[in-house]
Short mmCIF file of C-alpha atoms and ligand atoms in Angstrom, two decimals:
data_model
loop_
_atom_site.label_atom_id
_atom_site.label_comp_id
_atom_site.label_asym_id
_atom_site.label_seq_id
_atom_site.Cartn_x
_atom_site.Cartn_y
_atom_site.Cartn_z
CA MET A 6 121.96 22.68 148.77
CA PRO A 7 122.64 24.73 151.87
CA GLU A 8 119.54 26.52 153.16
CA LEU A 9 119.15 29.07 155.95
CA PRO A 10 120.09 26.69 158.82
CA GLU A 11 123.22 25.46 157.07
CA VAL A 12 124.40 28.96 156.13
CA GLU A 13 123.61 30.23 159.63
CA SER A 14 125.58 27.35 161.15
CA VAL A 15 128.57 28.23 158.99
CA ARG A 16 128.22 31.86 160.01
CA LEU A 17 128.08 31.05 163.72
CA ARG A 18 131.30 29.03 163.50
CA LEU A 19 133.19 31.41 161.24
CA ALA A 20 132.19 34.76 162.73
CA PRO A 21 134.54 34.63 165.75
CA LEU A 22 137.39 33.50 163.50
CA LEU A 23 136.88 36.23 160.90
CA GLU A 24 135.70 39.28 162.80
CA GLY A 25 138.48 41.79 163.37
CA ARG A 26 140.83 39.92 161.04
CA ARG A 27 142.39 41.33 157.88
CA PHE A 28 142.46 39.53 154.52
CA ASP A 29 146.24 39.38 153.95
CA THR A 30 146.41 37.38 150.75
CA VAL A 31 143.58 36.15 148.57
CA SER A 32 143.81 33.54 145.79
CA ILE A 33 140.80 32.95 143.59
CA LEU A 34 141.49 29.81 141.61
CA ASP A 35 138.31 29.62 139.53
CA ALA A 36 137.11 32.46 137.31
CA ARG A 37 133.50 31.24 137.59
CA LEU A 38 133.43 32.29 141.22
CA THR A 39 133.61 36.01 140.47
CA ARG A 40 132.32 36.28 136.92
CA PRO A 41 131.81 38.54 135.12
CA PHE A 42 134.61 40.14 137.13
CA ASP A 43 138.27 39.17 136.74
CA PRO A 44 139.20 36.94 139.68
CA ARG A 45 142.69 38.49 139.95
CA GLU A 46 141.19 41.96 140.22
CA VAL A 47 138.67 40.86 142.85
CA ALA A 48 141.42 39.11 144.83
CA ALA A 49 143.60 42.22 144.69
CA GLU A 50 140.68 44.39 145.86
CA LEU A 51 140.00 42.06 148.79
CA GLU A 52 143.58 42.06 150.06
CA GLY A 53 143.96 44.46 152.97
CA GLU A 54 140.25 44.58 153.81
CA ARG A 55 139.49 44.10 157.52
CA VAL A 56 136.36 42.20 158.57
CA ARG A 57 133.89 44.12 160.70
CA ALA A 58 131.21 41.45 160.89
CA LEU A 59 130.05 38.20 159.34
CA GLU A 60 126.31 38.33 158.73
CA ARG A 61 123.67 36.36 156.86
CA ARG A 62 120.58 37.21 154.82
CA GLY A 63 118.59 34.28 153.48
CA LYS A 64 121.15 31.90 152.01
CA TYR A 65 123.78 34.61 151.54
CA LEU A 66 126.82 34.99 153.77
CA ILE A 67 127.86 38.62 154.06
CA VAL A 68 131.42 39.55 154.98
CA ARG A 69 131.14 43.18 156.01
CA PHE A 70 134.42 45.07 155.89
CA GLU A 71 135.41 48.12 157.91
CA SER A 72 135.77 50.01 154.62
CA GLY A 73 131.99 49.73 154.08
CA ARG A 74 132.39 47.23 151.26
CA SER A 75 130.99 43.73 151.56
CA LEU A 76 131.72 40.34 150.08
CA LEU A 77 128.53 38.44 149.33
CA ILE A 78 129.06 34.68 149.27
CA HIS A 79 126.41 32.27 147.98
CA LEU A 80 127.22 28.58 148.39
CA ARG A 81 124.56 27.45 145.86
CA MET A 82 124.60 23.66 145.39
CA THR A 83 127.87 22.42 146.82
CA GLY A 84 129.90 25.34 148.20
CA SER A 85 131.51 25.08 151.65
CA LEU A 86 134.07 26.95 153.71
CA ARG A 87 136.86 25.45 155.80
CA HIS A 88 139.08 27.15 158.33
CA GLY A 89 142.44 25.95 159.61
CA ASP A 90 145.91 27.03 160.63
CA GLY A 91 147.93 28.36 157.69
CA GLY A 92 148.94 25.61 155.28
CA THR A 93 147.32 22.81 157.31
CA LEU A 94 144.17 22.28 155.24
CA PRO A 95 144.45 19.08 153.20
CA ASP A 96 144.90 19.30 149.42
CA ASP A 97 141.56 19.56 147.68
CA PRO A 98 140.97 19.38 143.92
CA TYR A 99 137.71 21.31 144.40
CA ARG A 100 139.25 24.29 146.21
CA ARG A 101 138.23 27.47 144.40
CA ALA A 102 139.64 30.19 146.66
CA VAL A 103 141.84 30.67 149.72
CA VAL A 104 142.06 33.66 152.04
CA ARG A 105 145.06 33.96 154.35
CA LEU A 106 144.08 36.01 157.41
CA ASP A 107 146.43 38.26 159.36
CA ASP A 108 146.60 35.72 162.20
CA GLY A 109 148.15 33.24 159.76
CA SER A 110 145.05 31.05 159.43
CA ASP A 111 143.39 30.10 156.14
CA VAL A 112 139.78 30.17 155.01
CA ALA A 113 139.33 27.91 151.99
CA TYR A 114 136.32 27.79 149.71
CA ARG A 115 135.44 24.41 148.17
CA ASP A 116 132.84 23.84 145.48
CA VAL A 117 132.42 20.64 143.47
CA ARG A 118 129.69 21.81 141.09
CA ARG A 119 131.01 25.40 140.83
CA PHE A 120 127.70 27.24 141.05
CA GLY A 121 128.74 29.28 144.09
CA THR A 122 129.49 32.99 143.77
CA TRP A 123 131.64 35.64 145.43
CA LEU A 124 130.51 39.18 144.73
CA LEU A 125 132.38 42.22 146.06
CA LEU A 126 130.01 45.13 146.61
CA GLU A 127 130.88 48.77 147.18
CA PRO A 128 129.44 50.73 150.12
CA GLY A 129 125.72 51.30 149.63
CA GLU A 130 125.27 48.49 147.11
CA LEU A 131 124.41 45.66 149.49
CA ASP A 132 120.89 46.58 150.62
CA PRO A 133 119.51 47.33 147.14
CA TYR A 134 121.08 44.12 145.85
CA LEU A 135 119.46 41.97 148.54
CA ASP A 136 116.14 43.81 148.63
CA ALA A 137 115.65 43.03 144.94
CA ARG A 138 116.24 39.33 145.50
CA ILE A 139 115.00 38.17 148.87
CA GLY A 140 112.05 38.72 151.19
CA GLU A 141 111.82 38.91 154.97
CA GLU A 142 114.07 36.96 157.32
CA PRO A 143 111.83 34.32 158.90
CA LEU A 144 113.73 33.99 162.19
CA VAL A 145 113.75 37.63 163.24
CA GLU A 146 111.39 38.62 166.06
CA SER A 147 109.40 40.97 163.83
CA TYR A 148 108.49 38.31 161.25
CA ARG A 149 104.73 37.71 161.49
CA ALA A 150 102.13 35.52 159.79
CA ARG A 151 100.77 38.63 158.12
CA ASN A 152 104.14 39.12 156.36
CA LEU A 153 103.78 35.65 154.87
CA GLU A 154 100.11 36.19 154.07
CA ALA A 155 100.93 39.35 152.12
CA ARG A 156 103.52 37.49 150.05
CA LEU A 157 101.16 34.60 149.27
CA ALA A 158 98.13 36.72 148.42
CA GLY A 159 96.95 36.46 144.84
CA ARG A 160 99.43 33.75 143.89
CA ARG A 161 98.07 30.80 142.00
CA ALA A 162 101.31 28.83 142.22
CA PRO A 163 101.43 25.78 144.50
CA VAL A 164 102.42 26.83 148.01
CA LYS A 165 105.58 24.74 147.80
CA ALA A 166 106.73 26.73 144.75
CA ALA A 167 105.72 29.98 146.45
CA ILE A 168 107.83 29.38 149.55
CA LEU A 169 110.82 28.22 147.49
CA ASP A 170 110.74 31.66 145.87
CA GLN A 171 113.29 33.62 147.92
CA ARG A 172 111.19 36.78 147.61
CA THR A 173 108.38 35.11 149.57
CA VAL A 174 110.56 34.31 152.55
CA ALA A 175 114.35 34.31 152.70
CA GLY A 176 116.34 31.13 153.09
CA VAL A 177 113.82 28.29 152.62
CA GLY A 178 114.89 25.57 150.17
CA ASN A 179 113.61 22.13 149.24
CA ILE A 180 114.27 20.39 152.55
CA TYR A 181 112.86 22.97 154.95
CA ALA A 182 109.92 23.72 152.64
CA ASP A 183 108.78 20.10 152.95
CA GLU A 184 109.44 20.03 156.68
CA ALA A 185 107.52 23.30 157.19
CA LEU A 186 104.53 22.15 155.15
CA TRP A 187 104.34 18.90 157.12
CA ARG A 188 104.42 20.82 160.40
CA ALA A 189 101.65 23.09 159.07
CA ARG A 190 99.57 20.14 157.72
CA VAL A 191 99.38 21.86 154.35
CA HIS A 192 99.49 19.92 151.06
CA PRO A 193 102.43 21.16 148.95
CA LEU A 194 100.27 21.61 145.82
CA THR A 195 97.64 23.82 147.49
CA PRO A 196 97.40 27.06 145.51
CA ALA A 197 99.23 29.65 147.64
CA ALA A 198 96.38 32.16 147.64
CA GLU A 199 93.88 29.54 148.82
CA LEU A 200 95.43 28.84 152.18
CA SER A 201 92.99 29.70 154.96
CA PRO A 202 94.12 32.25 157.56
CA ASP A 203 94.64 29.35 159.98
CA GLU A 204 96.80 27.54 157.43
CA VAL A 205 98.89 30.66 156.82
CA ARG A 206 99.46 30.96 160.56
CA ALA A 207 100.36 27.28 160.77
CA LEU A 208 102.76 27.61 157.84
CA HIS A 209 104.39 30.69 159.36
CA ARG A 210 104.91 28.72 162.57
CA GLY A 211 106.02 25.63 160.62
CA ILE A 212 108.64 27.55 158.66
CA ARG A 213 110.05 29.09 161.81
CA ARG A 214 110.04 25.83 163.77
CA ALA A 215 111.64 23.80 160.97
CA LEU A 216 114.37 26.40 160.47
CA GLN A 217 114.98 26.78 164.22
CA ARG A 218 115.39 23.02 164.59
CA GLY A 219 117.81 23.08 161.65
CA VAL A 220 119.92 25.79 163.24
CA ALA A 221 119.88 23.95 166.60
CA ARG A 222 121.14 20.81 164.84
CA GLN A 223 123.73 22.85 162.91
CA GLY A 224 122.14 22.04 159.59
CA SER A 225 121.71 18.80 157.72
CA THR A 226 124.62 16.96 156.14
CA LEU A 227 123.46 14.90 153.18
CA ARG A 228 126.32 15.31 150.72
CA ASP A 229 128.61 18.30 150.56
CA TYR A 230 127.57 20.48 153.44
CA VAL A 231 130.20 20.62 156.16
CA LEU A 232 130.96 23.05 158.95
CA PRO A 233 134.17 25.14 158.80
CA ASP A 234 135.98 22.77 161.17
CA GLY A 235 135.02 19.73 159.11
CA GLU A 236 132.18 18.59 161.37
CA SER A 237 128.74 17.60 160.06
CA GLY A 238 125.28 18.82 160.95
CA SER A 239 122.72 16.36 162.29
CA MET A 240 119.32 17.73 161.22
CA GLN A 241 118.97 14.85 158.73
CA ASP A 242 118.34 12.60 161.75
CA GLU A 243 115.12 14.40 162.58
CA PHE A 244 113.57 15.01 159.17
CA LYS A 245 109.83 14.37 159.41
CA VAL A 246 109.22 13.84 155.70
CA TYR A 247 112.18 14.85 153.55
CA GLY A 248 113.70 11.79 151.85
CA ARG A 249 111.47 9.42 153.86
CA ALA A 250 109.13 7.96 151.22
CA GLY A 251 107.38 4.84 152.53
CA GLU A 252 108.32 5.46 156.17
CA PRO A 253 105.50 6.10 158.66
CA CYS A 254 104.43 9.67 159.39
CA ALA A 255 105.59 10.60 162.90
CA ARG A 256 102.12 12.01 163.63
CA CYS A 257 99.70 9.46 162.16
CA GLY A 258 101.68 6.47 160.89
CA THR A 259 100.57 6.79 157.26
CA PRO A 260 103.45 6.09 154.84
CA ILE A 261 105.11 9.27 153.59
CA ASP A 262 104.52 9.85 149.88
CA LYS A 263 106.81 11.44 147.29
CA ILE A 264 105.56 13.61 144.44
CA ARG A 265 106.99 16.41 142.32
CA ALA A 266 106.16 20.02 143.06
CA ALA A 267 107.88 23.09 141.66
CA GLY A 268 110.05 20.66 139.70
CA ARG A 269 111.51 19.24 142.89
CA GLY A 270 111.16 15.96 144.74
CA THR A 271 108.56 16.65 147.44
CA TRP A 272 107.70 14.52 150.45
CA TYR A 273 104.49 14.82 152.47
CA CYS A 274 101.97 12.85 154.51
CA PRO A 275 98.85 12.09 152.42
CA SER A 276 96.71 11.87 155.59
CA CYS A 277 97.91 14.91 157.53
CA GLN A 278 98.34 17.12 154.48
CA ARG A 279 95.09 16.92 152.49
CA PHE A 280 94.79 18.64 149.17
CA HIS A 281 92.15 21.32 148.78
CA ALA A 282 91.53 24.11 146.32
CA ASN A 283 88.82 26.72 145.79
CA GLY A 284 88.01 26.94 149.45
CA ARG A 285 86.63 24.01 151.43
ZN1 ZN B 305 100.53 11.99 158.92
#
């Protein structure tokens, strides 16, 4: 599933192609994309809107229109966006929507599992919508360890579950959670509230470093994730733990172990990331 680095990579590629352009025609081919709203009505509302900016919050792509409205796109499990000259994109049985821009190019939305969503918001609706669902952006300058500490305080849940919660920190999913915890030398099952101040600082740094590496590598392509021009990301080539059970830890050589945490496959180094609870 696309996480912050994948969505940011899509945004960086698409922004120059979308900004300033008008949505000329919009076809929404799957009613699940816009439910509970009628896809024909949403498509009709989108036609004629001109893009002011393409932004991102957490795992959401935000198409901000000059009208003050915004289209909030969440790729969920398998959503992706492709851009190409009008009519040149290959046929695709999983295409769920197509936008023809006023320069004649197409932006097509593909989604195999169909969990992705397009939500058209009226002026003033965006910030309350996002504020109710996601926490701070981890890659902005102002994001500090104390922001993370405040969100972890008092939580008995395993730290892995806590950082997968989008209200703790925006944009971290299963891959970058494991990578961040390895960087921080924190065991994924440590109760969130029992991290020492040093561990919280290390996790804050680990989250930022893992996500920054992901953005630099333009995300990780494991299955469905693809950039708008059809290229792949390469972050999968530098995963430290994710998907690497039995391979040696890059820091100490101990074989990486796989467990379940927060209901998800979780990879970690049993030597570098020691379990502790109730202080130490
Ligand atoms: Zn290790």
